[in-house]
């Protein structure tokens, strides 16, 4: 590589050693990007990155725990370029308990990863993203974060058991996405939330029914938003079908 050779577009995907995050990393690598595969566990991250490199991708593991500022800062300090940030890391939290029976700590715990972790990672990477000619940020949300779905009597989500953890964390993440989009619009950074749909991953393995949608299926909308052109939308919430109502 010479000084005149343009550097490859670089992406960071958090929580990418398995599931949807892994498939997002694979998809971005197929787009020709250098992909930093974030994982809390070093060995699992290295193994996942090795599999993707064997498939021809330029994928490099980084140890990153979105609840640990030290690992976030270490990754940011080691980078000289970042064009795409996919905030994928998330936890399901306490399930099956209504708000009236939810300990406050259960909500604090899930917000620490699903919301505050996104804030910490994004803020640490902002100086790099602002230097990119076409930065993109994708926050991996969920359809259960849609207030419209839960309050529409005709939508199946209105009949789901009430919960004060995972759905609340994703609704809050949607709101944070909008605020980042407002802040970064002037910098040309497009920020959107993605609803990958209910996929068969570790996050959903305890559901009382079988899911047929794969992690690769769910990753498609995330990759699409991560590769938007300059005229693409910002501050939106999207799934495979298009706009998801807030």
PDB file of C-alpha atoms in Angstrom:
ATOM      1  CA  UNK A   1       0.000   0.000   0.000  1.00  0.00           C
ATOM      2  CA  UNK A   2       1.348   3.445  -0.943  1.00  0.00           C
ATOM      3  CA  UNK A   3       0.485   6.816   0.564  1.00  0.00           C
ATOM      4  CA  UNK A   4      -1.829   7.363  -2.399  1.00  0.00           C
ATOM      5  CA  UNK A   5      -3.710   4.102  -1.964  1.00  0.00           C
ATOM      6  CA  UNK A   6      -7.056   4.751  -0.266  1.00  0.00           C
ATOM      7  CA  UNK A   7      -7.567   2.904   2.995  1.00  0.00           C
ATOM      8  CA  UNK A   8     -10.339   0.333   3.091  1.00  0.00           C
ATOM      9  CA  UNK A   9     -13.602   1.212   4.731  1.00  0.00           C
ATOM     10  CA  UNK A  10     -13.429   0.002   8.332  1.00  0.00           C
ATOM     11  CA  UNK A  11     -16.348  -1.241  10.414  1.00  0.00           C
ATOM     12  CA  UNK A  12     -16.687  -2.145  14.080  1.00  0.00           C
ATOM     13  CA  UNK A  13     -19.409  -4.592  15.121  1.00  0.00           C
ATOM     14  CA  UNK A  14     -19.996  -5.131  18.831  1.00  0.00           C
ATOM     15  CA  UNK A  15     -21.120  -8.493  20.172  1.00  0.00           C
ATOM     16  CA  UNK A  16     -20.053 -10.142  16.939  1.00  0.00           C
ATOM     17  CA  UNK A  17     -18.618 -13.518  17.905  1.00  0.00           C
ATOM     18  CA  UNK A  18     -21.978 -15.237  17.312  1.00  0.00           C
ATOM     19  CA  UNK A  19     -25.558 -14.778  16.172  1.00  0.00           C
ATOM     20  CA  UNK A  20     -26.709 -11.710  14.294  1.00  0.00           C
ATOM     21  CA  UNK A  21     -23.520  -9.799  15.068  1.00  0.00           C
ATOM     22  CA  UNK A  22     -21.422 -12.534  13.490  1.00  0.00           C
ATOM     23  CA  UNK A  23     -23.570 -12.493  10.367  1.00  0.00           C
ATOM     24  CA  UNK A  24     -23.329  -8.698  10.182  1.00  0.00           C
ATOM     25  CA  UNK A  25     -19.542  -8.981  10.357  1.00  0.00           C
ATOM     26  CA  UNK A  26     -19.681 -11.576   7.581  1.00  0.00           C
ATOM     27  CA  UNK A  27     -21.912  -9.370   5.454  1.00  0.00           C
ATOM     28  CA  UNK A  28     -19.755  -6.282   5.835  1.00  0.00           C
ATOM     29  CA  UNK A  29     -16.644  -8.318   5.048  1.00  0.00           C
ATOM     30  CA  UNK A  30     -18.333  -9.470   1.836  1.00  0.00           C
ATOM     31  CA  UNK A  31     -18.869  -5.788   1.037  1.00  0.00           C
ATOM     32  CA  UNK A  32     -15.086  -5.424   1.063  1.00  0.00           C
ATOM     33  CA  UNK A  33     -14.725  -3.742   4.437  1.00  0.00           C
ATOM     34  CA  UNK A  34     -12.104  -4.340   7.071  1.00  0.00           C
ATOM     35  CA  UNK A  35     -14.237  -5.586   9.948  1.00  0.00           C
ATOM     36  CA  UNK A  36     -13.317  -5.329  13.614  1.00  0.00           C
ATOM     37  CA  UNK A  37     -15.173  -8.140  15.338  1.00  0.00           C
ATOM     38  CA  UNK A  38     -15.944  -7.062  18.900  1.00  0.00           C
ATOM     39  CA  UNK A  39     -16.297  -9.731  21.560  1.00  0.00           C
ATOM     40  CA  UNK A  40     -16.132  -9.770  25.355  1.00  0.00           C
ATOM     41  CA  UNK A  41     -14.325 -13.108  25.266  1.00  0.00           C
ATOM     42  CA  UNK A  42     -10.934 -13.030  23.542  1.00  0.00           C
ATOM     43  CA  UNK A  43     -10.855 -16.702  22.530  1.00  0.00           C
ATOM     44  CA  UNK A  44     -14.372 -16.720  21.116  1.00  0.00           C
ATOM     45  CA  UNK A  45     -13.699 -13.534  19.209  1.00  0.00           C
ATOM     46  CA  UNK A  46     -10.487 -14.885  17.751  1.00  0.00           C
ATOM     47  CA  UNK A  47     -12.202 -18.119  16.705  1.00  0.00           C
ATOM     48  CA  UNK A  48     -15.074 -16.259  15.040  1.00  0.00           C
ATOM     49  CA  UNK A  49     -12.712 -13.916  13.203  1.00  0.00           C
ATOM     50  CA  UNK A  50     -10.613 -16.872  12.043  1.00  0.00           C
ATOM     51  CA  UNK A  51     -13.678 -18.521  10.503  1.00  0.00           C
ATOM     52  CA  UNK A  52     -14.538 -15.369   8.592  1.00  0.00           C
ATOM     53  CA  UNK A  53     -10.956 -14.901   7.424  1.00  0.00           C
ATOM     54  CA  UNK A  54     -10.976 -18.492   6.170  1.00  0.00           C
ATOM     55  CA  UNK A  55     -13.996 -17.497   4.083  1.00  0.00           C
ATOM     56  CA  UNK A  56     -11.995 -14.656   2.556  1.00  0.00           C
ATOM     57  CA  UNK A  57     -12.941 -11.730   4.793  1.00  0.00           C
ATOM     58  CA  UNK A  58     -10.607  -9.113   6.250  1.00  0.00           C
ATOM     59  CA  UNK A  59     -11.841  -9.615   9.813  1.00  0.00           C
ATOM     60  CA  UNK A  60      -9.881  -8.810  12.957  1.00  0.00           C
ATOM     61  CA  UNK A  61     -10.921  -9.585  16.540  1.00  0.00           C
ATOM     62  CA  UNK A  62     -10.951  -6.940  19.254  1.00  0.00           C
ATOM     63  CA  UNK A  63     -11.768  -7.438  22.905  1.00  0.00           C
ATOM     64  CA  UNK A  64     -14.661  -5.120  23.676  1.00  0.00           C
ATOM     65  CA  UNK A  65     -17.152  -5.238  26.535  1.00  0.00           C
ATOM     66  CA  UNK A  66     -19.700  -2.456  26.068  1.00  0.00           C
ATOM     67  CA  UNK A  67     -20.097  -2.161  29.857  1.00  0.00           C
ATOM     68  CA  UNK A  68     -16.336  -1.789  30.436  1.00  0.00           C
ATOM     69  CA  UNK A  69     -14.967   1.672  29.594  1.00  0.00           C
ATOM     70  CA  UNK A  70     -11.380   0.405  29.644  1.00  0.00           C
ATOM     71  CA  UNK A  71     -11.946  -2.022  26.763  1.00  0.00           C
ATOM     72  CA  UNK A  72     -13.893   0.581  24.804  1.00  0.00           C
ATOM     73  CA  UNK A  73     -11.148   3.170  25.212  1.00  0.00           C
ATOM     74  CA  UNK A  74      -8.462   0.648  24.279  1.00  0.00           C
ATOM     75  CA  UNK A  75     -10.194  -0.180  20.995  1.00  0.00           C
ATOM     76  CA  UNK A  76     -10.764   3.483  20.159  1.00  0.00           C
ATOM     77  CA  UNK A  77      -7.146   4.374  20.932  1.00  0.00           C
ATOM     78  CA  UNK A  78      -5.842   1.625  18.644  1.00  0.00           C
ATOM     79  CA  UNK A  79      -7.825   2.791  15.603  1.00  0.00           C
ATOM     80  CA  UNK A  80      -6.830   5.355  13.025  1.00  0.00           C
ATOM     81  CA  UNK A  81      -9.967   4.998  10.910  1.00  0.00           C
ATOM     82  CA  UNK A  82     -13.591   4.018  11.466  1.00  0.00           C
ATOM     83  CA  UNK A  83     -16.405   4.420   8.949  1.00  0.00           C
ATOM     84  CA  UNK A  84     -19.137   2.107  10.193  1.00  0.00           C
ATOM     85  CA  UNK A  85     -20.252   1.380  13.745  1.00  0.00           C
ATOM     86  CA  UNK A  86     -22.805  -1.350  14.404  1.00  0.00           C
ATOM     87  CA  UNK A  87     -23.982  -1.354  18.006  1.00  0.00           C
ATOM     88  CA  UNK A  88     -25.173  -4.947  18.119  1.00  0.00           C
ATOM     89  CA  UNK A  89     -24.197  -6.179  21.595  1.00  0.00           C
ATOM     90  CA  UNK A  90     -27.241  -6.752  23.776  1.00  0.00           C
ATOM     91  CA  UNK A  91     -28.766  -8.949  26.446  1.00  0.00           C
ATOM     92  CA  UNK A  92     -32.306 -10.224  26.903  1.00  0.00           C
ATOM     93  CA  UNK A  93     -32.465  -9.513  30.634  1.00  0.00           C
ATOM     94  CA  UNK A  94     -35.152 -10.833  32.944  1.00  0.00           C
ATOM     95  CA  UNK A  95     -38.011 -12.366  30.980  1.00  0.00           C
ATOM     96  CA  UNK A  96     -41.560 -13.276  31.827  1.00  0.00           C
ATOM     97  CA  UNK A  97     -42.032 -10.775  34.652  1.00  0.00           C
ATOM     98  CA  UNK A  98     -44.502  -7.867  34.448  1.00  0.00           C
ATOM     99  CA  UNK A  99     -43.432  -4.350  35.459  1.00  0.00           C
ATOM    100  CA  UNK A 100     -45.139  -4.641  38.831  1.00  0.00           C
ATOM    101  CA  UNK A 101     -42.975  -7.649  39.684  1.00  0.00           C
ATOM    102  CA  UNK A 102     -39.664  -6.430  38.228  1.00  0.00           C
ATOM    103  CA  UNK A 103     -36.806  -5.562  40.605  1.00  0.00           C
ATOM    104  CA  UNK A 104     -35.278  -2.162  39.765  1.00  0.00           C
ATOM    105  CA  UNK A 105     -31.870  -3.766  39.390  1.00  0.00           C
ATOM    106  CA  UNK A 106     -33.143  -5.945  36.543  1.00  0.00           C
ATOM    107  CA  UNK A 107     -33.928  -2.812  34.538  1.00  0.00           C
ATOM    108  CA  UNK A 108     -30.655  -1.168  35.499  1.00  0.00           C
ATOM    109  CA  UNK A 109     -28.724  -4.234  34.343  1.00  0.00           C
ATOM    110  CA  UNK A 110     -30.284  -4.414  30.902  1.00  0.00           C
ATOM    111  CA  UNK A 111     -30.044  -0.672  30.313  1.00  0.00           C
ATOM    112  CA  UNK A 112     -26.346  -0.830  31.198  1.00  0.00           C
ATOM    113  CA  UNK A 113     -25.729  -3.024  28.162  1.00  0.00           C
ATOM    114  CA  UNK A 114     -28.522  -2.213  25.723  1.00  0.00           C
ATOM    115  CA  UNK A 115     -28.553   1.564  26.161  1.00  0.00           C
ATOM    116  CA  UNK A 116     -25.649   2.960  28.174  1.00  0.00           C
ATOM    117  CA  UNK A 117     -23.228   0.619  26.432  1.00  0.00           C
ATOM    118  CA  UNK A 118     -24.338   2.045  23.084  1.00  0.00           C
ATOM    119  CA  UNK A 119     -23.786   5.557  24.392  1.00  0.00           C
ATOM    120  CA  UNK A 120     -20.287   4.769  25.675  1.00  0.00           C
ATOM    121  CA  UNK A 121     -19.139   2.978  22.532  1.00  0.00           C
ATOM    122  CA  UNK A 122     -20.601   5.580  20.173  1.00  0.00           C
ATOM    123  CA  UNK A 123     -19.122   8.491  22.068  1.00  0.00           C
ATOM    124  CA  UNK A 124     -15.697   6.866  22.158  1.00  0.00           C
ATOM    125  CA  UNK A 125     -15.794   6.311  18.399  1.00  0.00           C
ATOM    126  CA  UNK A 126     -17.243   9.693  17.421  1.00  0.00           C
ATOM    127  CA  UNK A 127     -13.897  11.435  16.785  1.00  0.00           C
ATOM    128  CA  UNK A 128     -13.018   8.701  14.287  1.00  0.00           C
ATOM    129  CA  UNK A 129     -16.479   8.643  12.708  1.00  0.00           C
ATOM    130  CA  UNK A 130     -16.432  12.414  12.262  1.00  0.00           C
ATOM    131  CA  UNK A 131     -13.236  12.083  10.205  1.00  0.00           C
ATOM    132  CA  UNK A 132     -14.801   9.516   7.883  1.00  0.00           C
ATOM    133  CA  UNK A 133     -16.062  10.770   4.516  1.00  0.00           C
ATOM    134  CA  UNK A 134     -19.280   8.740   4.858  1.00  0.00           C
ATOM    135  CA  UNK A 135     -19.801   7.369   8.353  1.00  0.00           C
ATOM    136  CA  UNK A 136     -22.760   5.176   9.250  1.00  0.00           C
ATOM    137  CA  UNK A 137     -24.049   4.122  12.673  1.00  0.00           C
ATOM    138  CA  UNK A 138     -26.567   1.310  13.050  1.00  0.00           C
ATOM    139  CA  UNK A 139     -28.126   0.543  16.411  1.00  0.00           C
ATOM    140  CA  UNK A 140     -29.586  -2.961  16.567  1.00  0.00           C
ATOM    141  CA  UNK A 141     -33.020  -2.511  18.086  1.00  0.00           C
ATOM    142  CA  UNK A 142     -36.076  -4.780  17.945  1.00  0.00           C
ATOM    143  CA  UNK A 143     -39.670  -4.646  16.824  1.00  0.00           C
ATOM    144  CA  UNK A 144     -40.640  -5.058  20.484  1.00  0.00           C
ATOM    145  CA  UNK A 145     -39.276  -1.548  20.996  1.00  0.00           C
ATOM    146  CA  UNK A 146     -42.140  -0.125  18.921  1.00  0.00           C
ATOM    147  CA  UNK A 147     -44.723   1.634  21.100  1.00  0.00           C
ATOM    148  CA  UNK A 148     -47.075   1.599  18.117  1.00  0.00           C
ATOM    149  CA  UNK A 149     -46.968  -2.201  17.930  1.00  0.00           C
ATOM    150  CA  UNK A 150     -47.711  -2.648  21.622  1.00  0.00           C
ATOM    151  CA  UNK A 151     -50.633  -0.221  21.587  1.00  0.00           C
ATOM    152  CA  UNK A 152     -52.231  -1.410  18.342  1.00  0.00           C
ATOM    153  CA  UNK A 153     -55.021  -3.893  19.197  1.00  0.00           C
ATOM    154  CA  UNK A 154     -54.603  -5.407  15.751  1.00  0.00           C
ATOM    155  CA  UNK A 155     -50.905  -6.157  16.189  1.00  0.00           C
ATOM    156  CA  UNK A 156     -49.822  -9.395  17.831  1.00  0.00           C
ATOM    157  CA  UNK A 157     -47.407  -7.548  20.135  1.00  0.00           C
ATOM    158  CA  UNK A 158     -50.309  -5.899  21.942  1.00  0.00           C
ATOM    159  CA  UNK A 159     -51.137  -9.363  23.250  1.00  0.00           C
ATOM    160  CA  UNK A 160     -47.639 -10.180  24.503  1.00  0.00           C
ATOM    161  CA  UNK A 161     -47.106 -10.323  28.280  1.00  0.00           C
ATOM    162  CA  UNK A 162     -46.110  -6.925  29.698  1.00  0.00           C
ATOM    163  CA  UNK A 163     -42.397  -6.583  30.458  1.00  0.00           C
ATOM    164  CA  UNK A 164     -40.255  -3.841  31.965  1.00  0.00           C
ATOM    165  CA  UNK A 165     -36.850  -4.931  30.689  1.00  0.00           C
ATOM    166  CA  UNK A 166     -36.041  -5.874  27.078  1.00  0.00           C
ATOM    167  CA  UNK A 167     -38.836  -3.942  25.299  1.00  0.00           C
ATOM    168  CA  UNK A 168     -38.165  -0.870  27.431  1.00  0.00           C
ATOM    169  CA  UNK A 169     -34.446  -1.010  26.642  1.00  0.00           C
ATOM    170  CA  UNK A 170     -35.115  -1.116  22.908  1.00  0.00           C
ATOM    171  CA  UNK A 171     -37.662   1.727  23.027  1.00  0.00           C
ATOM    172  CA  UNK A 172     -35.051   3.792  24.856  1.00  0.00           C
ATOM    173  CA  UNK A 173     -32.440   2.814  22.258  1.00  0.00           C
ATOM    174  CA  UNK A 174     -34.747   4.051  19.510  1.00  0.00           C
ATOM    175  CA  UNK A 175     -35.013   7.397  21.247  1.00  0.00           C
ATOM    176  CA  UNK A 176     -31.232   7.598  21.610  1.00  0.00           C
ATOM    177  CA  UNK A 177     -30.867   6.802  17.906  1.00  0.00           C
ATOM    178  CA  UNK A 178     -33.040   9.769  16.989  1.00  0.00           C
ATOM    179  CA  UNK A 179     -31.027  12.101  19.200  1.00  0.00           C
ATOM    180  CA  UNK A 180     -27.717  10.982  17.700  1.00  0.00           C
ATOM    181  CA  UNK A 181     -29.155  11.418  14.224  1.00  0.00           C
ATOM    182  CA  UNK A 182     -30.094  15.006  15.090  1.00  0.00           C
ATOM    183  CA  UNK A 183     -26.644  15.715  16.468  1.00  0.00           C
ATOM    184  CA  UNK A 184     -24.672  14.140  13.631  1.00  0.00           C
ATOM    185  CA  UNK A 185     -26.766  15.094  10.622  1.00  0.00           C
ATOM    186  CA  UNK A 186     -24.569  18.130  10.018  1.00  0.00           C
ATOM    187  CA  UNK A 187     -21.497  15.907   9.930  1.00  0.00           C
ATOM    188  CA  UNK A 188     -22.993  13.727   7.211  1.00  0.00           C
ATOM    189  CA  UNK A 189     -23.207  10.737   9.562  1.00  0.00           C
ATOM    190  CA  UNK A 190     -26.318   8.637   9.031  1.00  0.00           C
ATOM    191  CA  UNK A 191     -27.681   7.023  12.202  1.00  0.00           C
ATOM    192  CA  UNK A 192     -30.509   4.500  12.114  1.00  0.00           C
ATOM    193  CA  UNK A 193     -32.078   1.724  14.177  1.00  0.00           C
ATOM    194  CA  UNK A 194     -32.640  -1.753  12.754  1.00  0.00           C
ATOM    195  CA  UNK A 195     -35.231  -4.356  13.690  1.00  0.00           C
ATOM    196  CA  UNK A 196     -33.743  -7.695  12.590  1.00  0.00           C
ATOM    197  CA  UNK A 197     -36.824  -9.681  13.549  1.00  0.00           C
ATOM    198  CA  UNK A 198     -37.071 -12.695  15.831  1.00  0.00           C
ATOM    199  CA  UNK A 199     -34.209 -14.978  14.796  1.00  0.00           C
ATOM    200  CA  UNK A 200     -33.013 -18.343  16.044  1.00  0.00           C
ATOM    201  CA  UNK A 201     -30.047 -17.234  18.185  1.00  0.00           C
ATOM    202  CA  UNK A 202     -28.837 -17.661  21.757  1.00  0.00           C
ATOM    203  CA  UNK A 203     -30.911 -14.606  22.670  1.00  0.00           C
ATOM    204  CA  UNK A 204     -34.122 -16.438  21.754  1.00  0.00           C
ATOM    205  CA  UNK A 205     -33.211 -20.017  22.631  1.00  0.00           C
ATOM    206  CA  UNK A 206     -35.463 -20.073  25.704  1.00  0.00           C
ATOM    207  CA  UNK A 207     -38.634 -19.129  23.847  1.00  0.00           C
ATOM    208  CA  UNK A 208     -41.407 -21.741  24.081  1.00  0.00           C
ATOM    209  CA  UNK A 209     -41.603 -22.010  20.289  1.00  0.00           C
ATOM    210  CA  UNK A 210     -39.220 -22.592  17.389  1.00  0.00           C
ATOM    211  CA  UNK A 211     -38.051 -19.739  15.176  1.00  0.00           C
ATOM    212  CA  UNK A 212     -37.252 -20.367  11.518  1.00  0.00           C
ATOM    213  CA  UNK A 213     -35.742 -16.964  10.742  1.00  0.00           C
ATOM    214  CA  UNK A 214     -31.948 -17.221  10.746  1.00  0.00           C
ATOM    215  CA  UNK A 215     -29.312 -14.864  12.100  1.00  0.00           C
ATOM    216  CA  UNK A 216     -28.269 -14.201   8.500  1.00  0.00           C
ATOM    217  CA  UNK A 217     -31.852 -13.180   7.698  1.00  0.00           C
ATOM    218  CA  UNK A 218     -31.804 -10.714  10.569  1.00  0.00           C
ATOM    219  CA  UNK A 219     -28.423  -9.309   9.615  1.00  0.00           C
ATOM    220  CA  UNK A 220     -29.559  -8.260   6.132  1.00  0.00           C
ATOM    221  CA  UNK A 221     -31.307  -5.035   7.186  1.00  0.00           C
ATOM    222  CA  UNK A 222     -28.366  -4.073   9.399  1.00  0.00           C
ATOM    223  CA  UNK A 223     -25.894  -4.508   6.549  1.00  0.00           C
ATOM    224  CA  UNK A 224     -28.199  -2.522   4.289  1.00  0.00           C
ATOM    225  CA  UNK A 225     -28.307   0.408   6.717  1.00  0.00           C
ATOM    226  CA  UNK A 226     -24.552   0.208   7.268  1.00  0.00           C
ATOM    227  CA  UNK A 227     -23.946   0.607   3.538  1.00  0.00           C
ATOM    228  CA  UNK A 228     -26.390   3.409   2.763  1.00  0.00           C
ATOM    229  CA  UNK A 229     -25.440   5.869   0.076  1.00  0.00           C
ATOM    230  CA  UNK A 230     -25.088   9.611   0.708  1.00  0.00           C
ATOM    231  CA  UNK A 231     -28.787  10.205   0.056  1.00  0.00           C
ATOM    232  CA  UNK A 232     -29.870   7.540   2.548  1.00  0.00           C
ATOM    233  CA  UNK A 233     -32.163   8.228   5.486  1.00  0.00           C
ATOM    234  CA  UNK A 234     -31.125   9.089   9.012  1.00  0.00           C
ATOM    235  CA  UNK A 235     -32.981   8.966  12.304  1.00  0.00           C
ATOM    236  CA  UNK A 236     -35.238   6.111  11.214  1.00  0.00           C
ATOM    237  CA  UNK A 237     -36.302   2.662  12.372  1.00  0.00           C
ATOM    238  CA  UNK A 238     -36.304  -0.056   9.705  1.00  0.00           C
ATOM    239  CA  UNK A 239     -36.883  -3.751   9.136  1.00  0.00           C
ATOM    240  CA  UNK A 240     -36.978  -5.869   5.972  1.00  0.00           C
ATOM    241  CA  UNK A 241     -40.327  -4.382   4.973  1.00  0.00           C
ATOM    242  CA  UNK A 242     -39.302  -0.751   5.426  1.00  0.00           C
ATOM    243  CA  UNK A 243     -40.171   1.769   8.121  1.00  0.00           C
ATOM    244  CA  UNK A 244     -41.142   0.430  11.542  1.00  0.00           C
ATOM    245  CA  UNK A 245     -43.531   2.748  13.436  1.00  0.00           C
ATOM    246  CA  UNK A 246     -42.147   4.206  16.623  1.00  0.00           C
TER     247      UNK A 246
END
